[in-house]
PDB file of C-alpha atoms and ligand atoms in Angstrom:
ATOM      1  CA  UNK A 271     126.978  33.167  98.907  1.00  0.00           C
ATOM      2  CA  UNK A 272     128.757  29.405  98.233  1.00  0.00           C
ATOM      3  CA  UNK A 273     130.519  28.497  95.770  1.00  0.00           C
ATOM      4  CA  UNK A 274     127.688  27.558  93.215  1.00  0.00           C
ATOM      5  CA  UNK A 275     125.693  30.488  93.737  1.00  0.00           C
ATOM      6  CA  UNK A 276     129.325  32.083  92.897  1.00  0.00           C
ATOM      7  CA  UNK A 277     129.406  30.711  89.481  1.00  0.00           C
ATOM      8  CA  UNK A 278     126.210  31.051  88.700  1.00  0.00           C
ATOM      9  CA  UNK A 279     126.367  34.292  88.800  1.00  0.00           C
ATOM     10  CA  UNK A 280     129.993  34.896  87.080  1.00  0.00           C
ATOM     11  CA  UNK A 281     127.936  32.790  84.425  1.00  0.00           C
ATOM     12  CA  UNK A 282     124.930  35.080  84.598  1.00  0.00           C
ATOM     13  CA  UNK A 283     127.088  37.780  84.005  1.00  0.00           C
ATOM     14  CA  UNK A 284     129.668  36.100  81.720  1.00  0.00           C
ATOM     15  CA  UNK A 285     126.307  35.495  79.725  1.00  0.00           C
ATOM     16  CA  UNK A 286     125.537  39.274  79.913  1.00  0.00           C
ATOM     17  CA  UNK A 287     128.724  40.474  77.963  1.00  0.00           C
ATOM     18  CA  UNK A 288     130.672  41.426  80.621  1.00  0.00           C
ATOM     19  CA  UNK A 289     134.103  40.333  80.546  1.00  0.00           C
ATOM     20  CA  UNK A 290     135.765  42.117  84.013  1.00  0.00           C
ATOM     21  CA  UNK A 291     134.193  42.453  87.337  1.00  0.00           C
ATOM     22  CA  UNK A 292     135.589  45.545  89.964  1.00  0.00           C
ATOM     23  CA  UNK A 293     135.612  46.175  92.835  1.00  0.00           C
ATOM     24  CA  UNK A 294     133.547  49.874  93.373  1.00  0.00           C
ATOM     25  CA  UNK A 295     135.292  52.501  95.335  1.00  0.00           C
ATOM     26  CA  UNK A 296     132.553  54.004  98.097  1.00  0.00           C
ATOM     27  CA  UNK A 297     132.242  57.294  97.481  1.00  0.00           C
ATOM     28  CA  UNK A 298     131.878  59.946 100.521  1.00  0.00           C
ATOM     29  CA  UNK A 299     128.971  61.387 100.147  1.00  0.00           C
ATOM     30  CA  UNK A 300     128.321  65.411  98.626  1.00  0.00           C
ATOM     31  CA  UNK A 301     126.803  67.986 100.510  1.00  0.00           C
ATOM     32  CA  UNK A 302     123.712  68.286 101.480  1.00  0.00           C
ATOM     33  CA  UNK A 303     125.070  65.351 104.043  1.00  0.00           C
ATOM     34  CA  UNK A 304     123.163  61.967 103.110  1.00  0.00           C
ATOM     35  CA  UNK A 305     119.910  61.401 105.411  1.00  0.00           C
ATOM     36  CA  UNK A 306     121.117  59.769 108.539  1.00  0.00           C
ATOM     37  CA  UNK A 307     119.940  55.757 107.709  1.00  0.00           C
ATOM     38  CA  UNK A 308     117.344  54.723 110.102  1.00  0.00           C
ATOM     39  CA  UNK A 309     117.037  51.356 109.774  1.00  0.00           C
ATOM     40  CA  UNK A 310     119.727  49.296 110.361  1.00  0.00           C
ATOM     41  CA  UNK A 311     121.103  46.559 106.699  1.00  0.00           C
ATOM     42  CA  UNK A 312     120.830  43.688 107.498  1.00  0.00           C
ATOM     43  CA  UNK A 313     124.310  40.900 107.519  1.00  0.00           C
ATOM     44  CA  UNK A 314     125.755  42.579 104.289  1.00  0.00           C
ATOM     45  CA  UNK A 315     126.068  39.235 101.154  1.00  0.00           C
ATOM     46  CA  UNK A 316     129.564  39.326  99.756  1.00  0.00           C
ATOM     47  CA  UNK A 317     128.625  39.915  96.213  1.00  0.00           C
ATOM     48  CA  UNK A 318     131.445  40.899  93.469  1.00  0.00           C
ATOM     49  CA  UNK A 319     130.365  44.441  91.823  1.00  0.00           C
ATOM     50  CA  UNK A 320     127.925  43.749  89.375  1.00  0.00           C
ATOM     51  CA  UNK A 321     128.268  46.356  86.346  1.00  0.00           C
ATOM     52  CA  UNK A 322     131.294  47.727  84.705  1.00  0.00           C
ATOM     53  CA  UNK A 323     132.686  51.081  85.149  1.00  0.00           C
ATOM     54  CA  UNK A 324     131.170  52.455  81.675  1.00  0.00           C
ATOM     55  CA  UNK A 325     128.421  50.699  82.046  1.00  0.00           C
ATOM     56  CA  UNK A 326     124.993  52.569  79.854  1.00  0.00           C
ATOM     57  CA  UNK A 327     121.145  51.616  80.015  1.00  0.00           C
ATOM     58  CA  UNK A 328     121.630  51.154  76.338  1.00  0.00           C
ATOM     59  CA  UNK A 329     123.925  48.785  76.588  1.00  0.00           C
ATOM     60  CA  UNK A 330     122.738  47.891  79.348  1.00  0.00           C
ATOM     61  CA  UNK A 331     119.208  47.088  76.788  1.00  0.00           C
ATOM     62  CA  UNK A 332     121.531  45.836  74.347  1.00  0.00           C
ATOM     63  CA  UNK A 333     122.162  42.739  76.548  1.00  0.00           C
ATOM     64  CA  UNK A 334     118.613  42.269  77.827  1.00  0.00           C
ATOM     65  CA  UNK A 335     117.967  41.836  74.061  1.00  0.00           C
ATOM     66  CA  UNK A 336     115.245  39.232  73.767  1.00  0.00           C
ATOM     67  CA  UNK A 337     115.627  38.125  76.974  1.00  0.00           C
ATOM     68  CA  UNK A 338     114.170  34.629  78.552  1.00  0.00           C
ATOM     69  CA  UNK A 339     116.829  34.399  80.958  1.00  0.00           C
ATOM     70  CA  UNK A 340     114.146  34.029  83.439  1.00  0.00           C
ATOM     71  CA  UNK A 341     110.280  31.817  82.814  1.00  0.00           C
ATOM     72  CA  UNK A 342     108.031  35.726  82.950  1.00  0.00           C
ATOM     73  CA  UNK A 343     109.073  35.842  79.532  1.00  0.00           C
ATOM     74  CA  UNK A 344     106.693  33.225  78.138  1.00  0.00           C
ATOM     75  CA  UNK A 345     104.111  35.004  78.811  1.00  0.00           C
ATOM     76  CA  UNK A 346     105.171  38.736  78.159  1.00  0.00           C
ATOM     77  CA  UNK A 347     104.179  40.680  75.261  1.00  0.00           C
ATOM     78  CA  UNK A 348     107.344  43.618  75.584  1.00  0.00           C
ATOM     79  CA  UNK A 349     110.078  44.024  77.708  1.00  0.00           C
ATOM     80  CA  UNK A 350     109.761  47.279  79.581  1.00  0.00           C
ATOM     81  CA  UNK A 351     112.959  48.437  80.937  1.00  0.00           C
ATOM     82  CA  UNK A 352     112.471  51.947  82.360  1.00  0.00           C
ATOM     83  CA  UNK A 353     112.175  55.630  81.532  1.00  0.00           C
ATOM     84  CA  UNK A 354     113.189  58.556  81.950  1.00  0.00           C
ATOM     85  CA  UNK A 355     115.951  60.228  82.035  1.00  0.00           C
ATOM     86  CA  UNK A 356     119.043  59.432  82.021  1.00  0.00           C
ATOM     87  CA  UNK A 357     121.032  60.953  84.448  1.00  0.00           C
ATOM     88  CA  UNK A 358     118.539  61.520  87.069  1.00  0.00           C
ATOM     89  CA  UNK A 359     119.056  62.100  90.411  1.00  0.00           C
ATOM     90  CA  UNK A 360     116.031  60.326  91.735  1.00  0.00           C
ATOM     91  CA  UNK A 361     115.010  57.128  90.989  1.00  0.00           C
ATOM     92  CA  UNK A 362     111.827  55.353  91.248  1.00  0.00           C
ATOM     93  CA  UNK A 363     111.252  51.590  91.707  1.00  0.00           C
ATOM     94  CA  UNK A 364     108.612  49.880  91.254  1.00  0.00           C
ATOM     95  CA  UNK A 365     108.086  45.935  90.838  1.00  0.00           C
ATOM     96  CA  UNK A 366     107.003  44.858  88.084  1.00  0.00           C
ATOM     97  CA  UNK A 367     105.053  45.442  84.684  1.00  0.00           C
ATOM     98  CA  UNK A 368     100.765  44.978  84.321  1.00  0.00           C
ATOM     99  CA  UNK A 369      98.849  44.285  81.653  1.00  0.00           C
ATOM    100  CA  UNK A 370      99.387  48.699  80.330  1.00  0.00           C
ATOM    101  CA  UNK A 371     102.608  48.628  81.001  1.00  0.00           C
ATOM    102  CA  UNK A 372     103.426  44.928  79.236  1.00  0.00           C
ATOM    103  CA  UNK A 373     101.220  46.437  75.990  1.00  0.00           C
ATOM    104  CA  UNK A 374     103.701  49.773  75.484  1.00  0.00           C
ATOM    105  CA  UNK A 375     106.723  49.024  76.974  1.00  0.00           C
ATOM    106  CA  UNK A 376     106.476  51.650  79.553  1.00  0.00           C
ATOM    107  CA  UNK A 377     106.642  51.305  83.041  1.00  0.00           C
ATOM    108  CA  UNK A 378     103.549  53.199  84.893  1.00  0.00           C
ATOM    109  CA  UNK A 379     101.379  53.957  82.292  1.00  0.00           C
ATOM    110  CA  UNK A 380      98.042  52.819  83.844  1.00  0.00           C
ATOM    111  CA  UNK A 381      96.442  53.706  86.425  1.00  0.00           C
ATOM    112  CA  UNK A 382      98.680  53.041  89.381  1.00  0.00           C
ATOM    113  CA  UNK A 383     101.173  55.265  86.725  1.00  0.00           C
ATOM    114  CA  UNK A 384      98.591  58.048  86.240  1.00  0.00           C
ATOM    115  CA  UNK A 385      98.558  58.609  90.315  1.00  0.00           C
ATOM    116  CA  UNK A 386     102.509  57.910  90.747  1.00  0.00           C
ATOM    117  CA  UNK A 387     102.174  60.498  88.065  1.00  0.00           C
ATOM    118  CA  UNK A 388      99.970  63.261  90.101  1.00  0.00           C
ATOM    119  CA  UNK A 389     101.905  62.341  93.401  1.00  0.00           C
ATOM    120  CA  UNK A 390     105.423  63.623  91.982  1.00  0.00           C
ATOM    121  CA  UNK A 391     103.876  66.118  89.961  1.00  0.00           C
ATOM    122  CA  UNK A 392     101.413  67.477  93.299  1.00  0.00           C
ATOM    123  CA  UNK A 393     103.613  67.280  95.959  1.00  0.00           C
ATOM    124  CA  UNK A 394     106.222  68.788  93.939  1.00  0.00           C
ATOM    125  CA  UNK A 395     104.387  71.734  92.060  1.00  0.00           C
ATOM    126  CA  UNK A 396     102.835  72.120  96.540  1.00  0.00           C
ATOM    127  CA  UNK A 397     106.519  71.838  97.788  1.00  0.00           C
ATOM    128  CA  UNK A 398     107.482  74.911  95.307  1.00  0.00           C
ATOM    129  CA  UNK A 399     108.976  72.552  92.773  1.00  0.00           C
ATOM    130  CA  UNK A 400     109.597  72.280  89.637  1.00  0.00           C
ATOM    131  CA  UNK A 401     109.708  68.351  88.201  1.00  0.00           C
ATOM    132  CA  UNK A 402     107.932  66.462  86.501  1.00  0.00           C
ATOM    133  CA  UNK A 403     107.671  62.840  85.758  1.00  0.00           C
ATOM    134  CA  UNK A 404     110.027  62.787  83.261  1.00  0.00           C
ATOM    135  CA  UNK A 405     112.970  64.759  85.024  1.00  0.00           C
ATOM    136  CA  UNK A 406     112.910  61.613  87.215  1.00  0.00           C
ATOM    137  CA  UNK A 407     113.508  57.631  86.301  1.00  0.00           C
ATOM    138  CA  UNK A 408     111.058  54.715  86.702  1.00  0.00           C
ATOM    139  CA  UNK A 409     112.173  51.232  86.477  1.00  0.00           C
ATOM    140  CA  UNK A 410     111.100  47.837  87.662  1.00  0.00           C
ATOM    141  CA  UNK A 411     112.768  44.869  89.499  1.00  0.00           C
ATOM    142  CA  UNK A 412     111.502  42.236  86.776  1.00  0.00           C
ATOM    143  CA  UNK A 413     111.170  43.838  83.552  1.00  0.00           C
ATOM    144  CA  UNK A 414     108.672  41.310  81.953  1.00  0.00           C
ATOM    145  CA  UNK A 415     104.761  40.738  83.312  1.00  0.00           C
ATOM    146  CA  UNK A 416     104.765  38.236  85.992  1.00  0.00           C
ATOM    147  CA  UNK A 417     101.227  36.345  85.095  1.00  0.00           C
ATOM    148  CA  UNK A 418      97.914  36.587  86.901  1.00  0.00           C
ATOM    149  CA  UNK A 419     100.310  39.939  88.182  1.00  0.00           C
ATOM    150  CA  UNK A 420     101.788  37.774  90.648  1.00  0.00           C
ATOM    151  CA  UNK A 421     104.596  38.784  92.948  1.00  0.00           C
ATOM    152  CA  UNK A 422     108.083  37.877  91.357  1.00  0.00           C
ATOM    153  CA  UNK A 423     109.408  34.594  92.121  1.00  0.00           C
ATOM    154  CA  UNK A 424     112.690  35.276  94.725  1.00  0.00           C
ATOM    155  CA  UNK A 425     114.362  33.119  91.515  1.00  0.00           C
ATOM    156  CA  UNK A 426     112.941  35.251  88.661  1.00  0.00           C
ATOM    157  CA  UNK A 427     113.552  38.628  91.330  1.00  0.00           C
ATOM    158  CA  UNK A 428     117.052  37.564  91.527  1.00  0.00           C
ATOM    159  CA  UNK A 429     118.148  36.590  87.654  1.00  0.00           C
ATOM    160  CA  UNK A 430     116.112  40.189  86.045  1.00  0.00           C
ATOM    161  CA  UNK A 431     117.453  42.270  89.424  1.00  0.00           C
ATOM    162  CA  UNK A 432     120.736  41.621  88.090  1.00  0.00           C
ATOM    163  CA  UNK A 433     119.906  44.737  85.499  1.00  0.00           C
ATOM    164  CA  UNK A 434     118.190  46.805  87.760  1.00  0.00           C
ATOM    165  CA  UNK A 435     121.802  46.996  90.008  1.00  0.00           C
ATOM    166  CA  UNK A 436     123.452  47.729  86.256  1.00  0.00           C
ATOM    167  CA  UNK A 437     120.935  50.696  85.645  1.00  0.00           C
ATOM    168  CA  UNK A 438     121.065  52.224  89.299  1.00  0.00           C
ATOM    169  CA  UNK A 439     124.730  51.689  89.131  1.00  0.00           C
ATOM    170  CA  UNK A 440     124.431  53.785  85.517  1.00  0.00           C
ATOM    171  CA  UNK A 441     122.804  56.027  86.466  1.00  0.00           C
ATOM    172  CA  UNK A 442     124.105  56.554  90.020  1.00  0.00           C
ATOM    173  CA  UNK A 443     121.146  58.659  91.768  1.00  0.00           C
ATOM    174  CA  UNK A 444     121.143  60.496  94.314  1.00  0.00           C
ATOM    175  CA  UNK A 445     118.121  58.617  96.252  1.00  0.00           C
ATOM    176  CA  UNK A 446     115.323  55.575  94.912  1.00  0.00           C
ATOM    177  CA  UNK A 447     112.162  55.450  96.466  1.00  0.00           C
ATOM    178  CA  UNK A 448     111.090  51.732  96.553  1.00  0.00           C
ATOM    179  CA  UNK A 449     107.596  51.312  95.518  1.00  0.00           C
ATOM    180  CA  UNK A 450     105.935  48.833  97.661  1.00  0.00           C
ATOM    181  CA  UNK A 451     107.088  45.550 100.229  1.00  0.00           C
ATOM    182  CA  UNK A 452     108.383  43.221  96.775  1.00  0.00           C
ATOM    183  CA  UNK A 453     110.596  47.024  95.993  1.00  0.00           C
ATOM    184  CA  UNK A 454     111.712  47.733  99.333  1.00  0.00           C
ATOM    185  CA  UNK A 455     112.765  43.813  99.818  1.00  0.00           C
ATOM    186  CA  UNK A 456     114.512  43.931  96.736  1.00  0.00           C
ATOM    187  CA  UNK A 457     115.893  46.976  97.766  1.00  0.00           C
ATOM    188  CA  UNK A 458     117.328  46.824 100.901  1.00  0.00           C
ATOM    189  CA  UNK A 459     117.370  42.809 101.834  1.00  0.00           C
ATOM    190  CA  UNK A 460     115.161  43.589 104.624  1.00  0.00           C
ATOM    191  CA  UNK A 461     112.029  41.220 104.468  1.00  0.00           C
ATOM    192  CA  UNK A 462     109.718  43.168 107.022  1.00  0.00           C
ATOM    193  CA  UNK A 463     106.261  45.088 105.774  1.00  0.00           C
ATOM    194  CA  UNK A 464     105.815  47.929 103.424  1.00  0.00           C
ATOM    195  CA  UNK A 465     103.987  49.300 106.564  1.00  0.00           C
ATOM    196  CA  UNK A 466     106.471  48.874 109.066  1.00  0.00           C
ATOM    197  CA  UNK A 467     109.450  50.223 106.262  1.00  0.00           C
ATOM    198  CA  UNK A 468     107.848  53.191 104.740  1.00  0.00           C
ATOM    199  CA  UNK A 469     109.218  56.740 105.298  1.00  0.00           C
ATOM    200  CA  UNK A 470     112.505  55.752 106.875  1.00  0.00           C
ATOM    201  CA  UNK A 471     115.274  55.658 105.154  1.00  0.00           C
ATOM    202  CA  UNK A 472     117.386  52.284 104.044  1.00  0.00           C
ATOM    203  CA  UNK A 473     120.141  52.002 101.795  1.00  0.00           C
ATOM    204  CA  UNK A 474     121.696  50.654  98.807  1.00  0.00           C
ATOM    205  CA  UNK A 475     124.850  50.238  98.368  1.00  0.00           C
ATOM    206  CA  UNK A 476     126.121  53.400  98.777  1.00  0.00           C
ATOM    207  CA  UNK A 477     122.653  55.048  97.765  1.00  0.00           C
ATOM    208  CA  UNK A 478     119.988  55.799  99.850  1.00  0.00           C
ATOM    209  CA  UNK A 479     116.683  54.437  99.770  1.00  0.00           C
ATOM    210  CA  UNK A 480     113.000  55.797 100.773  1.00  0.00           C
ATOM    211  CA  UNK A 481     110.424  53.669 101.252  1.00  0.00           C
ATOM    212  CA  UNK A 482     106.843  54.283 100.453  1.00  0.00           C
ATOM    213  CA  UNK A 483     103.750  52.253  99.398  1.00  0.00           C
ATOM    214  CA  UNK A 484     103.080  51.358  95.962  1.00  0.00           C
ATOM    215  CA  UNK A 485     100.555  53.233  94.337  1.00  0.00           C
ATOM    216  CA  UNK A 486      98.430  50.319  92.642  1.00  0.00           C
ATOM    217  CA  UNK A 487      97.594  49.757  97.003  1.00  0.00           C
ATOM    218  CA  UNK A 488      96.578  53.376  97.256  1.00  0.00           C
ATOM    219  CA  UNK A 489      93.812  53.444  94.538  1.00  0.00           C
ATOM    220  CA  UNK A 490      92.159  51.334  96.796  1.00  0.00           C
ATOM    221  CA  UNK A 491      89.033  53.245  98.221  1.00  0.00           C
ATOM    222  CA  UNK A 492      89.669  52.873 101.971  1.00  0.00           C
ATOM    223  CA  UNK A 493      93.261  53.665 101.823  1.00  0.00           C
ATOM    224  CA  UNK A 494      92.487  56.875 103.373  1.00  0.00           C
ATOM    225  CA  UNK A 495      95.634  57.140 105.813  1.00  0.00           C
ATOM    226  CA  UNK A 496      98.148  55.372 103.576  1.00  0.00           C
ATOM    227  CA  UNK A 497      97.495  58.171 100.952  1.00  0.00           C
ATOM    228  CA  UNK A 498      98.919  60.599 103.661  1.00  0.00           C
ATOM    229  CA  UNK A 499     101.482  58.441 104.845  1.00  0.00           C
ATOM    230  CA  UNK A 500     102.512  58.406 100.805  1.00  0.00           C
ATOM    231  CA  UNK A 501     102.336  62.007 100.197  1.00  0.00           C
ATOM    232  CA  UNK A 502     104.786  62.288 103.407  1.00  0.00           C
ATOM    233  CA  UNK A 503     106.401  60.089 102.502  1.00  0.00           C
ATOM    234  CA  UNK A 504     107.476  62.277  98.457  1.00  0.00           C
ATOM    235  CA  UNK A 505     107.822  65.337 100.753  1.00  0.00           C
ATOM    236  CA  UNK A 506     111.273  63.672 102.783  1.00  0.00           C
ATOM    237  CA  UNK A 507     112.161  62.249  99.562  1.00  0.00           C
ATOM    238  CA  UNK A 508     111.732  65.266  97.283  1.00  0.00           C
ATOM    239  CA  UNK A 509     113.478  67.890  99.803  1.00  0.00           C
ATOM    240  CA  UNK A 510     116.052  65.596 100.630  1.00  0.00           C
ATOM    241  CA  UNK A 511     116.804  65.090  96.771  1.00  0.00           C
ATOM    242  CA  UNK A 512     116.010  68.833  95.634  1.00  0.00           C
ATOM    243  CA  UNK A 513     116.586  70.949  98.029  1.00  0.00           C
TER     244      UNK A 513
HETATM  245  S1  SF4 B 834     111.601  39.175  83.489  1.00  0.00           S
HETATM  246 FE1  SF4 B 834     114.369  39.856  83.060  1.00  0.00          FE
HETATM  247  S2  SF4 B 834     115.295  38.283  83.218  1.00  0.00           S
HETATM  248 FE2  SF4 B 834     113.302  37.662  82.938  1.00  0.00          FE
HETATM  249  S3  SF4 B 834     112.826  37.536  81.004  1.00  0.00           S
HETATM  250 FE3  SF4 B 834     112.244  39.395  81.771  1.00  0.00          FE
HETATM  251  S4  SF4 B 834     114.190  40.312  81.273  1.00  0.00           S
HETATM  252 FE4  SF4 B 834     114.908  38.666  81.430  1.00  0.00          FE
END
């Protein structure tokens, strides 16, 4: 990060009302031990810490307000902040809202969202866990729907990703699940496609990240093998978090 990027970064936080930045202490993982990271992280960017120590989801929502910080605000109906248990040990992160999410202001409520719910609850049931969608937390990298459901641009992800960063810091889950390549790349910094990354453990800060397919990809009828792989990924993830 050069001096100009750092200046813009700090201005962004000043704009959010964040008055002070602190360097977070890395806490040793509690038992059971975190899964071994299977893919070494790329060279880390030297960033100042992003969230105040007393941050809450409510405070982040208030800071977002009627956000116009990137051009995605132009076509949105509702900001889609996130939904679920604010103390969830597991957070799912997708790419951005679609049409149904934009209309309702809730992430993963369309067909892909229904499949995600079935996958979470169905896998948990089969593995003997009592887990409902409401027990976890779901958010996206960007909070406003990109036009024509296009992939968010790097600048949009960088700007809005700061809110995701604060959400994750406020929740501090035991693990994160990145749904699809865009979320995976945003969280891990790796540039590979999702087929290479899925089923492996990465890290966001000191939190393990499991990468799997986005449910909208799995809705395509011919994707039989990816469906099986996604169930495998979820099993691995749920056992790590809830065993
Ligand atoms: S996508 Fe994020 S940063 Fe952009 S306008 Fe929406 S809330 Fe603001």
